[in-house]
mmCIF file of C-alpha atoms and ligand atoms in Angstrom:
data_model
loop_
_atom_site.group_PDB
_atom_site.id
_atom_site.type_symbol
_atom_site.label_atom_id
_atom_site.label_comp_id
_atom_site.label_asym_id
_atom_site.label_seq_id
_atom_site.Cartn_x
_atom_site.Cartn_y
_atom_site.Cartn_z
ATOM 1 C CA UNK A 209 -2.438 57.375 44.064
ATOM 2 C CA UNK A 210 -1.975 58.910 40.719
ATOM 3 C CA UNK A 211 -0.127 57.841 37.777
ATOM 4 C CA UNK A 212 2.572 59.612 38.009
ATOM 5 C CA UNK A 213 2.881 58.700 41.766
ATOM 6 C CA UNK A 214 2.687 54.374 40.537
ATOM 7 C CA UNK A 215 5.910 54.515 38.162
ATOM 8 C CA UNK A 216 7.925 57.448 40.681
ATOM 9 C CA UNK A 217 7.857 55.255 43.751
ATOM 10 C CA UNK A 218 9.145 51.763 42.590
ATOM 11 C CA UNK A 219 11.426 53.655 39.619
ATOM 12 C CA UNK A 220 12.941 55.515 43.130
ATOM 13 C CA UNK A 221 13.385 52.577 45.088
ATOM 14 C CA UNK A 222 14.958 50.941 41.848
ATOM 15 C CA UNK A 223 17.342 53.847 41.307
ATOM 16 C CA UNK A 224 18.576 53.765 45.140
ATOM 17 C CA UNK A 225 18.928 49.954 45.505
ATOM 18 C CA UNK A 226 20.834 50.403 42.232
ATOM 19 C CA UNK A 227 23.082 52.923 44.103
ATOM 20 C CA UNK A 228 23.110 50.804 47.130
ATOM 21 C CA UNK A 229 24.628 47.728 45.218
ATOM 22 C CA UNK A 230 26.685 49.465 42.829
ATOM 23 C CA UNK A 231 28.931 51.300 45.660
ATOM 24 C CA UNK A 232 29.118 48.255 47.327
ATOM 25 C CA UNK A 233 30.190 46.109 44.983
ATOM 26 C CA UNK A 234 32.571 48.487 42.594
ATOM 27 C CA UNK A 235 36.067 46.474 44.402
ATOM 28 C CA UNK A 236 38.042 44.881 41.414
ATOM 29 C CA UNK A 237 41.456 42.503 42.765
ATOM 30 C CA UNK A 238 42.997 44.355 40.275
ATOM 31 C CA UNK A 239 43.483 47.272 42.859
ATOM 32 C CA UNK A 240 45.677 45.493 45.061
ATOM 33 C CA UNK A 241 48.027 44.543 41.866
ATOM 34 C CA UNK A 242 51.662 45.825 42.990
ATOM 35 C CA UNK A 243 50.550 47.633 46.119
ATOM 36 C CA UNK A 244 52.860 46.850 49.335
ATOM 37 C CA UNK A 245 50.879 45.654 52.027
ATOM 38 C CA UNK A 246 51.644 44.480 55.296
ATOM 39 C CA UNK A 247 49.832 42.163 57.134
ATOM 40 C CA UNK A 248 50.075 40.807 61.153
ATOM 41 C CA UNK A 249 49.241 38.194 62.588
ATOM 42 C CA UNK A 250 49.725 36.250 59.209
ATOM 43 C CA UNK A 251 50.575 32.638 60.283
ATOM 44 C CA UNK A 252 47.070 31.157 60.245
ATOM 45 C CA UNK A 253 43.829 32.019 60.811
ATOM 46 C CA UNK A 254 41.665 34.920 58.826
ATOM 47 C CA UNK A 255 45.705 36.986 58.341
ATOM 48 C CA UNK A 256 46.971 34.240 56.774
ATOM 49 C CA UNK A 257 43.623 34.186 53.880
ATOM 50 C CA UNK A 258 44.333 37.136 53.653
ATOM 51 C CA UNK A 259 47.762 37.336 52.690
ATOM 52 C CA UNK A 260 46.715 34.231 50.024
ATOM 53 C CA UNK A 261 44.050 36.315 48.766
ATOM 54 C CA UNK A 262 46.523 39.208 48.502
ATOM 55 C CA UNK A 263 49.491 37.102 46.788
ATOM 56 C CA UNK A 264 46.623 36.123 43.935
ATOM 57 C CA UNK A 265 46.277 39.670 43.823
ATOM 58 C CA UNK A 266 49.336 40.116 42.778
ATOM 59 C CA UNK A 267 50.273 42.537 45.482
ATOM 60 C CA UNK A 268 53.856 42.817 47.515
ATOM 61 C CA UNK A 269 52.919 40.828 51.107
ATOM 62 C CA UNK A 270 54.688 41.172 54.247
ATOM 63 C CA UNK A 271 53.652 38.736 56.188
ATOM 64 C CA UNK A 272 54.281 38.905 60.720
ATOM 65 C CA UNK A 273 54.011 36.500 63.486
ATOM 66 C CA UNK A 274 56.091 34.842 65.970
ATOM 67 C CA UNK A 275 56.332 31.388 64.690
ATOM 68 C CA UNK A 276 59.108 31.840 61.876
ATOM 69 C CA UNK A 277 58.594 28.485 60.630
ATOM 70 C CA UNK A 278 54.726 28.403 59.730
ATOM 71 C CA UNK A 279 55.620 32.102 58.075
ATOM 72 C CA UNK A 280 58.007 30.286 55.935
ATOM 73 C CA UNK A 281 55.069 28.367 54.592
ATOM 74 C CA UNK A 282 52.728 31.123 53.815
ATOM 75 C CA UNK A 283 55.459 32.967 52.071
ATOM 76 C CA UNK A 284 56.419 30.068 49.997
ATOM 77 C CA UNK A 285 52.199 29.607 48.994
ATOM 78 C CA UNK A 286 51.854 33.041 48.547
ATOM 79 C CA UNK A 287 54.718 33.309 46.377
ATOM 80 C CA UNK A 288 53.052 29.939 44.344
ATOM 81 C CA UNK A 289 49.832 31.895 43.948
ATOM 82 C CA UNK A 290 51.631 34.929 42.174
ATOM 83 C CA UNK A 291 52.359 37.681 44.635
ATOM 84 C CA UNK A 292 54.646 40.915 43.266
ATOM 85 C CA UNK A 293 57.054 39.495 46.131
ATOM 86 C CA UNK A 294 56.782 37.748 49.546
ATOM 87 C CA UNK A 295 58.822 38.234 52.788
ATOM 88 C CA UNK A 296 58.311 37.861 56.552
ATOM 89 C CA UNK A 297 59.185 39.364 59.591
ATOM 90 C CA UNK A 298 59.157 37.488 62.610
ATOM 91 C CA UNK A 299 58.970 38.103 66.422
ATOM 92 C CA UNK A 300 56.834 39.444 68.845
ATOM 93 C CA UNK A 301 54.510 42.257 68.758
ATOM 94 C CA UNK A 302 54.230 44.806 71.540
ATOM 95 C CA UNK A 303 54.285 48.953 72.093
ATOM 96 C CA UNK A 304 58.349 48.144 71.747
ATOM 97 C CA UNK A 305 58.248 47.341 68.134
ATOM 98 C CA UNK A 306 58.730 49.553 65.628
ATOM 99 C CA UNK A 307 57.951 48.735 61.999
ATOM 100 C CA UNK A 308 60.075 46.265 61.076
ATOM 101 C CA UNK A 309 63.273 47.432 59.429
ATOM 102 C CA UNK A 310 62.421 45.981 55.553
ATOM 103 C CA UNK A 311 59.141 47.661 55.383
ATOM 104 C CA UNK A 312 60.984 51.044 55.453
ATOM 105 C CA UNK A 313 62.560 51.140 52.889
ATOM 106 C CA UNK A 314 60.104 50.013 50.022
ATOM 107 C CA UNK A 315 56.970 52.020 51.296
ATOM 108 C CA UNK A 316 54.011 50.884 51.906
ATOM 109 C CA UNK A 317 50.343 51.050 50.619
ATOM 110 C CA UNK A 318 48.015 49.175 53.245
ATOM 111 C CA UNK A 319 48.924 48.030 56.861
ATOM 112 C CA UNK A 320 46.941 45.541 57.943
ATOM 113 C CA UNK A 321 46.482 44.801 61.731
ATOM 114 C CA UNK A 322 45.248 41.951 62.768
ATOM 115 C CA UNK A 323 47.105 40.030 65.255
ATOM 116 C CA UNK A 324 46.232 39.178 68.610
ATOM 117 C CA UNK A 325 47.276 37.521 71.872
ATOM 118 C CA UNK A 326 46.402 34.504 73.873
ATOM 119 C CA UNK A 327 43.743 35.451 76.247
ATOM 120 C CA UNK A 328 41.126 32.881 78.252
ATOM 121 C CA UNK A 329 37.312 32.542 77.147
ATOM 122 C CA UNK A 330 35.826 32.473 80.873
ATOM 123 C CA UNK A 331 34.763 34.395 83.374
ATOM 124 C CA UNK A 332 36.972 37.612 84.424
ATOM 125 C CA UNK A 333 39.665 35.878 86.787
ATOM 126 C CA UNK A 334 40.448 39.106 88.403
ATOM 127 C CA UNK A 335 44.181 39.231 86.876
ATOM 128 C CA UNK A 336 45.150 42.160 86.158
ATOM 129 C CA UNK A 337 48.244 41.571 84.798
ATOM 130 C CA UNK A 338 47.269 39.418 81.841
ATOM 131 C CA UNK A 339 44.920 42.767 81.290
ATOM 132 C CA UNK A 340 48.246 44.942 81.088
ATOM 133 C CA UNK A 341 49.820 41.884 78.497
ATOM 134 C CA UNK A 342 47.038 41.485 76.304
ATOM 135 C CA UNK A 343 46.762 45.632 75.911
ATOM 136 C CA UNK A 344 50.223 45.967 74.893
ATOM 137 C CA UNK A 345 49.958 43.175 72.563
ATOM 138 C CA UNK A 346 46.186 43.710 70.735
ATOM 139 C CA UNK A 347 46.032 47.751 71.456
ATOM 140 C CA UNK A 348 49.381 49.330 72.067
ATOM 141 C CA UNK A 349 51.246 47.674 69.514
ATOM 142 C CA UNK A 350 48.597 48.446 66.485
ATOM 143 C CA UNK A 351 49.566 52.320 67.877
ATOM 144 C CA UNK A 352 52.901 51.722 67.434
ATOM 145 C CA UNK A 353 52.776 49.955 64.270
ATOM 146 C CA UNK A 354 50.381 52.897 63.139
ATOM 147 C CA UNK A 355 52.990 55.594 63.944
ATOM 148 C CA UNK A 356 56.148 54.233 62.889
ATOM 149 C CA UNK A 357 53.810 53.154 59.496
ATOM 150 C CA UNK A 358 52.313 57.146 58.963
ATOM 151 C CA UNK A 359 55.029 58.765 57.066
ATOM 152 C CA UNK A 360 55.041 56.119 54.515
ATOM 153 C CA UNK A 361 50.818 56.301 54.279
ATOM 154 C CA UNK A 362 50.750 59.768 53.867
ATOM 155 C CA UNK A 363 53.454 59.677 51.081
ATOM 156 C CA UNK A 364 51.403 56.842 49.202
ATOM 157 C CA UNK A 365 47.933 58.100 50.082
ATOM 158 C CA UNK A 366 47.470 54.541 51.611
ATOM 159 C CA UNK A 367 45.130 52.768 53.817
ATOM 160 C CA UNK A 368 44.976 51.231 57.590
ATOM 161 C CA UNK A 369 43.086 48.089 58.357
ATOM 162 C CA UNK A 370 42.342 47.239 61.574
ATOM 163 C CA UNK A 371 40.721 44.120 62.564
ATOM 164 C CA UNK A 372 38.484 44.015 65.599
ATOM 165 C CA UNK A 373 35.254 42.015 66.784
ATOM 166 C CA UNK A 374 31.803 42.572 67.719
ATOM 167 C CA UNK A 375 33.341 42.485 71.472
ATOM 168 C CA UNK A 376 35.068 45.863 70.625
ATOM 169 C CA UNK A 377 31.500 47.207 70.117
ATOM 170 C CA UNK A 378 29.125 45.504 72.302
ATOM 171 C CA UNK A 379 30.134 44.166 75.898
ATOM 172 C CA UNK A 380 30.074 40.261 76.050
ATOM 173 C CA UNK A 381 30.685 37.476 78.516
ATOM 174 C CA UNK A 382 33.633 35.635 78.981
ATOM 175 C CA UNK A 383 35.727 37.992 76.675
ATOM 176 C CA UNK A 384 36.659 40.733 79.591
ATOM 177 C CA UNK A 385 40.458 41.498 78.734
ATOM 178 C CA UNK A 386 39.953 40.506 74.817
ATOM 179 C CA UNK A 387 36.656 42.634 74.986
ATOM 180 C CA UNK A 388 38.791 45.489 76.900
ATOM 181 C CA UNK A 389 41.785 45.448 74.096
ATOM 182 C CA UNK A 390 38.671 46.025 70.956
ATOM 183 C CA UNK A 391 37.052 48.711 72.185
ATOM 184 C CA UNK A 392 40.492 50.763 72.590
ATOM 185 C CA UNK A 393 40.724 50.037 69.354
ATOM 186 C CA UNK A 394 37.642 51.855 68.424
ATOM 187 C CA UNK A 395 38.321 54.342 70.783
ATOM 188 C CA UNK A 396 41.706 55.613 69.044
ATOM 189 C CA UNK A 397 41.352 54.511 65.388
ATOM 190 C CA UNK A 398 38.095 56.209 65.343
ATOM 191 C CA UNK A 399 39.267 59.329 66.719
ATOM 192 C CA UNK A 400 42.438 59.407 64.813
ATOM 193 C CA UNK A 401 40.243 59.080 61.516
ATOM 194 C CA UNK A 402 38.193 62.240 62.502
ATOM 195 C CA UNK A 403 41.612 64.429 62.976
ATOM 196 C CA UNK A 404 43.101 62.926 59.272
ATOM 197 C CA UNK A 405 40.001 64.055 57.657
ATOM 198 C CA UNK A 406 40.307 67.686 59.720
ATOM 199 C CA UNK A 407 43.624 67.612 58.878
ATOM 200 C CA UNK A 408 43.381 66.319 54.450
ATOM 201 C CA UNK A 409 45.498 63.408 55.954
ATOM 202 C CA UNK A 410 44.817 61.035 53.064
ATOM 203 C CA UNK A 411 45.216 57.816 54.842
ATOM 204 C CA UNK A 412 41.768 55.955 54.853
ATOM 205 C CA UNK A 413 41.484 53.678 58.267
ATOM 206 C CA UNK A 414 38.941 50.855 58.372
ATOM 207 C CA UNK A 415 37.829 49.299 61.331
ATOM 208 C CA UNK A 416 36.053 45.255 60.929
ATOM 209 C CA UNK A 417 33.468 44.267 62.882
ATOM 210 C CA UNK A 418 33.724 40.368 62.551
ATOM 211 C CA UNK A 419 31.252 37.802 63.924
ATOM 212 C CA UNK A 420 32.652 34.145 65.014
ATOM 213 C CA UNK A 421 34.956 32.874 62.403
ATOM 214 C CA UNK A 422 36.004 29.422 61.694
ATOM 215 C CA UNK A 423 39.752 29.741 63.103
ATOM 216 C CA UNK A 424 41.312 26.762 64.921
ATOM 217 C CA UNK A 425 42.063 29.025 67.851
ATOM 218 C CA UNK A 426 38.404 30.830 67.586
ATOM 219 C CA UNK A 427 36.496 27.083 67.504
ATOM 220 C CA UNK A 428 38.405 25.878 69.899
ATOM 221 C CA UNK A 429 38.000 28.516 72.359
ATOM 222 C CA UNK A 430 34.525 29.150 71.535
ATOM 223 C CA UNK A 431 32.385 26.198 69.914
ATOM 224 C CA UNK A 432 31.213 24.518 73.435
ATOM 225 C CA UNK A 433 29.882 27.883 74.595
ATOM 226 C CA UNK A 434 28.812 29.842 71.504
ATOM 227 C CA UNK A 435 25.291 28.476 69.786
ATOM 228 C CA UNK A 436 26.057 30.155 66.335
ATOM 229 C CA UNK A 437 28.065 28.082 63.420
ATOM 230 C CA UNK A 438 31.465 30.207 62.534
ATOM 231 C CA UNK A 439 31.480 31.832 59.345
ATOM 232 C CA UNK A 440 34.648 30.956 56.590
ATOM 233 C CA UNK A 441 37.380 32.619 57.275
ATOM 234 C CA UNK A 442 38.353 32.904 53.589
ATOM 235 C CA UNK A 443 35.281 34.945 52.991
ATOM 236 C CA UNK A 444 36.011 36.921 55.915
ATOM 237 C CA UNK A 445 39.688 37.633 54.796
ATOM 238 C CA UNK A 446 38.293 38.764 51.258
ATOM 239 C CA UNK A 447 35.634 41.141 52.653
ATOM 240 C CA UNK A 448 38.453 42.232 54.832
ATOM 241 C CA UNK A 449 40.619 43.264 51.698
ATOM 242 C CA UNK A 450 37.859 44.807 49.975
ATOM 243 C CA UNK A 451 36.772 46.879 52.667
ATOM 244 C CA UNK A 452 40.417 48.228 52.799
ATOM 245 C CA UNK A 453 40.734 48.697 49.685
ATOM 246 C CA UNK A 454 37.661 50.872 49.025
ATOM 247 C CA UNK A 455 38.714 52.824 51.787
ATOM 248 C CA UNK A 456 35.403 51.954 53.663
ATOM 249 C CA UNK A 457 34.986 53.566 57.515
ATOM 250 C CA UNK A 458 33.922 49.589 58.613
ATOM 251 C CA UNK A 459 33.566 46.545 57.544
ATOM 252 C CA UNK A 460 31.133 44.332 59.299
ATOM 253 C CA UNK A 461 31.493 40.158 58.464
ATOM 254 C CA UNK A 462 28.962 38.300 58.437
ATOM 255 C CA UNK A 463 26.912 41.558 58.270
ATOM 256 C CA UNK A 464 23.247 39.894 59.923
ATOM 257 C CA UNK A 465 25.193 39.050 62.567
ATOM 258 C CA UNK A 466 27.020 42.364 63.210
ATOM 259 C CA UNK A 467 25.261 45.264 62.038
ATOM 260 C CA UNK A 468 21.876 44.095 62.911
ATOM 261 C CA UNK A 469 22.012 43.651 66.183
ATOM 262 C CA UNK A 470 24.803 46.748 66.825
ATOM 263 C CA UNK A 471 21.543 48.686 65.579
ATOM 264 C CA UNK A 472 19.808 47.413 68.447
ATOM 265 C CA UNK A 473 22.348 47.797 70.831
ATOM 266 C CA UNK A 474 21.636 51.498 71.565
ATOM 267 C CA UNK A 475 17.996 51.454 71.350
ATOM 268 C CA UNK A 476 17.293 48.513 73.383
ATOM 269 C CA UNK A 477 20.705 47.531 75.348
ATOM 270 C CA UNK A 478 19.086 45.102 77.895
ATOM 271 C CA UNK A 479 18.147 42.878 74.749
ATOM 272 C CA UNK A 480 21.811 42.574 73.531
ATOM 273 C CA UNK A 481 22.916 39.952 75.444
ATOM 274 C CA UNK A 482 20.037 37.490 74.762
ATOM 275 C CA UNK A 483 20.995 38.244 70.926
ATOM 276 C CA UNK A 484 24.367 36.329 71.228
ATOM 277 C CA UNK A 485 22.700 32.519 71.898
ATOM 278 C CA UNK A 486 24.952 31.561 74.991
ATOM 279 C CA UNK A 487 24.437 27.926 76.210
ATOM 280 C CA UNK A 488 23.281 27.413 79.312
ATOM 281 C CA UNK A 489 25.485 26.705 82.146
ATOM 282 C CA UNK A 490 28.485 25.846 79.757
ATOM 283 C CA UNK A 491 31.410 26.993 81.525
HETATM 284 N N1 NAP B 649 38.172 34.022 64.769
HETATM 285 C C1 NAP B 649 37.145 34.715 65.272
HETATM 286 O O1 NAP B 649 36.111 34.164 65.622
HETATM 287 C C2 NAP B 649 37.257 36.208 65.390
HETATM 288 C C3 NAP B 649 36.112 36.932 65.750
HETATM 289 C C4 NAP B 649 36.182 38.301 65.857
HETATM 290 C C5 NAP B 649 37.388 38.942 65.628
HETATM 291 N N2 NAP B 649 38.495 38.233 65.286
HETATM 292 C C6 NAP B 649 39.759 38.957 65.091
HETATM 293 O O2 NAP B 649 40.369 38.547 63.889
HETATM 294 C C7 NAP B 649 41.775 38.625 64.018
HETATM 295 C C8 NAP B 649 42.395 37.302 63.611
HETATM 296 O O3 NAP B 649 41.834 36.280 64.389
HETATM 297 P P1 NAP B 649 42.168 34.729 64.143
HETATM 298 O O4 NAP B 649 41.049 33.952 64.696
HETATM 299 O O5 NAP B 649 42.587 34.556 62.741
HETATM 300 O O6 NAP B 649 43.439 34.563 65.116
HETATM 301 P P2 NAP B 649 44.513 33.367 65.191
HETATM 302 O O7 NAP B 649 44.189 32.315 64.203
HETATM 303 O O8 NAP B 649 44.639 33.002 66.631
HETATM 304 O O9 NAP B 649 45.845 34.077 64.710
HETATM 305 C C9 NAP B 649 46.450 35.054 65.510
HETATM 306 C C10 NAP B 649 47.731 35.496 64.820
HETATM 307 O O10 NAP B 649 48.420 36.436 65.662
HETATM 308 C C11 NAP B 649 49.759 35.989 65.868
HETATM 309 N N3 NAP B 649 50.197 36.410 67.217
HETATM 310 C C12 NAP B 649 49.712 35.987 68.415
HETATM 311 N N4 NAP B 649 50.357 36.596 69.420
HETATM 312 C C13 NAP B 649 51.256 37.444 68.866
HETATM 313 C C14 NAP B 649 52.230 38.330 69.392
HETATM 314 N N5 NAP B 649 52.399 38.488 70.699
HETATM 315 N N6 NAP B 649 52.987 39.041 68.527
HETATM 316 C C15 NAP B 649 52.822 38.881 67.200
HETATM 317 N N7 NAP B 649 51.934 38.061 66.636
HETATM 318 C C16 NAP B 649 51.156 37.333 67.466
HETATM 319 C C17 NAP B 649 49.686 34.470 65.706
HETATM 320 O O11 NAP B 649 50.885 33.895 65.296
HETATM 321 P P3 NAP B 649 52.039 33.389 66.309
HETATM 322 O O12 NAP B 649 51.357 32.584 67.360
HETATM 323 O O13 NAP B 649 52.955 32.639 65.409
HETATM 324 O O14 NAP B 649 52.654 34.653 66.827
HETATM 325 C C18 NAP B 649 48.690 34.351 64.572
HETATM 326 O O15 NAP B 649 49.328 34.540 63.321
HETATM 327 C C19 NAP B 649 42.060 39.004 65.459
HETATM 328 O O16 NAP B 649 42.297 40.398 65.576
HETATM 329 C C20 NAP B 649 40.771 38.626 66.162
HETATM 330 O O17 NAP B 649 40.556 39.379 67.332
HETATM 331 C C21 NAP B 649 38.461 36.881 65.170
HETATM 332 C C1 NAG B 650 43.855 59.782 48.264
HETATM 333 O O1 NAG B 650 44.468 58.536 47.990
HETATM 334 C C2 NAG B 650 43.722 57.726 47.112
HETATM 335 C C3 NAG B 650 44.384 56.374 47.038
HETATM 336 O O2 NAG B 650 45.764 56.455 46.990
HETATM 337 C C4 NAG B 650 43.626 58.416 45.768
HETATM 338 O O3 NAG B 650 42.881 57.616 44.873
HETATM 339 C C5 NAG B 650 42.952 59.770 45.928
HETATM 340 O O4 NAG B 650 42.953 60.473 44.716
HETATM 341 C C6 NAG B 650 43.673 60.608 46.977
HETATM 342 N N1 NAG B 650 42.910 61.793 47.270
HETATM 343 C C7 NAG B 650 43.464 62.984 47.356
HETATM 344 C C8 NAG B 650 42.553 64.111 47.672
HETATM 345 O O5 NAG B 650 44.665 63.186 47.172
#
């Protein structure tokens, strides 16, 4: 090898992991400062980090659920940790609701989905029903929220978050309906992303990909059956924001447990399922 060839190669790979890093890592908090953001599924778990992490921020939370009263509590902390303003909206989510009425009138710079229904962690009970339920609540309603939410996007050049799970990607066990609801996700927030950039629609949508996270409802569903310890779901809200807010395609958290093994899913499918560490004979 000459000379010339000894310096090129490692000064290449130096320039590239350079440019690798640097785009990754350009997100400053200060972009979220006074931007009106709206986030579901906000009265615990990884929505309600992230409404915290928003509030110190400083950006203008809306926060959703159905349980008014723990709401009241993250708007009060989020209003202690120095949010532009805090405010709630509570009730149920489903195709029926339209953007709630406050929202309107402000505008709005990020909508963050991330809500999501009761469903079982066993094997598919054959109910079709609950199928129906949990659509309208973890699909349908994100569409609805997305439409009524559009004009106001568009006018602020703003950004769409959608929060979804490696069982919108990859099939898994015990996760049929929940599994089901993700990948409809994928399905129309992928496809709708295609048409804005067709049609100069400057509304960035980001899809998650998130691993097991330490939630009380995720552990307790899942910690007798999966093998894998959950990751922090403050980290997870933060990587959330940031992938939002640099108007990333999708955000995958923790990545060596997403990414890696969605790269194997197409090349070597009948592997997948042995990647996920199931305990034996646990349900
Ligand atoms: N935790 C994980 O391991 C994990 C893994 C992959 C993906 N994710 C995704 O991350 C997101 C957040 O998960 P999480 O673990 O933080 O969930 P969580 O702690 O169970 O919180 C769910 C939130 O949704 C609200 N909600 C439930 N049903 C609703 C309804 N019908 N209408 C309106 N709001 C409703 C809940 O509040 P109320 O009960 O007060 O309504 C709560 O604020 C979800 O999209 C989930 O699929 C989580
Ligand atoms: C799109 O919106 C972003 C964020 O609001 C802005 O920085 C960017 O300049 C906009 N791009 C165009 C082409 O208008």
């Amino acid at each position: 090898m000459g000379r010339l060839q000894k310096i090129l190669i490692p000064f290449l790979g130096l320039v590239l992991a350079f440019c690798f890093y640097s785009a990754r890592e350009n997100f400053k908090p200060e972009m979220l400062k006074g931007k009106r953001v709206i986030v579901t599924g906000a009265s615990t778990g990884i929505g309600e980090q992230m409404a915290y992490h928003l509030a110190r921020m400083g950006a203008h939370v809306l926060v959703t659920a159905r349980t008014e009263a723990k709401l009241q509590k993250v708007v009060e902390r989020c209003r202690e940790l120095g949010a532009g303003s805090a405010q709630l909206v509570s009730g149920t989510l489903s195709h029926h609701t339209l953007t709630p009425a406050p929202l309107l009138s402000g505008g709005l710079d990020m909508l963050i989905l991330n809500h999501v229904g009761k469903s079982y962690f066993s094997y598919f009970d054959g109910d079709v029903r609950h199928i129906q339920k949990l659509l309208d609540i973890n699909f349908l309603s994100y569409v609805a929220m997305t439409v009524s939410a559009l004009p106001m996007l568009k006018q602020s050049g703003g950004s769409i978050v959608v929060v979804s799970s490696m069982a919108g990607k990859v099939g898994f066990p015990f996760t049929v309906p929940y599994s089901a609801t993700k990948f409809a996700l994928d399905g129309f927030f992928s496809s709708l992303r295609q048409e804005f950039s067709i049609q100069n629609v400057n509304v960035s949508i980001t899809l998650c990909i998130l691993s097991f996270i330490d939630t009380e409802s995720a552990v307790r569903a899942a910690a007798d059956v999966l093998q894998m310890s959950p990751a922090p779901k403050e980290e997870c809200a933060l990587e959330i924001i940031k992938g939002g807010a640099l108007r990333q395609r999708e955000v995958y958290y923790k990545y060596t447990l997403t990414k890696i093994p969605l790269l194997l899913r197409d090349w070597a499918a009948e592997l997948t399922p042995s990647l996920f560490h199931f305990r034996n004979n646990s349900l």
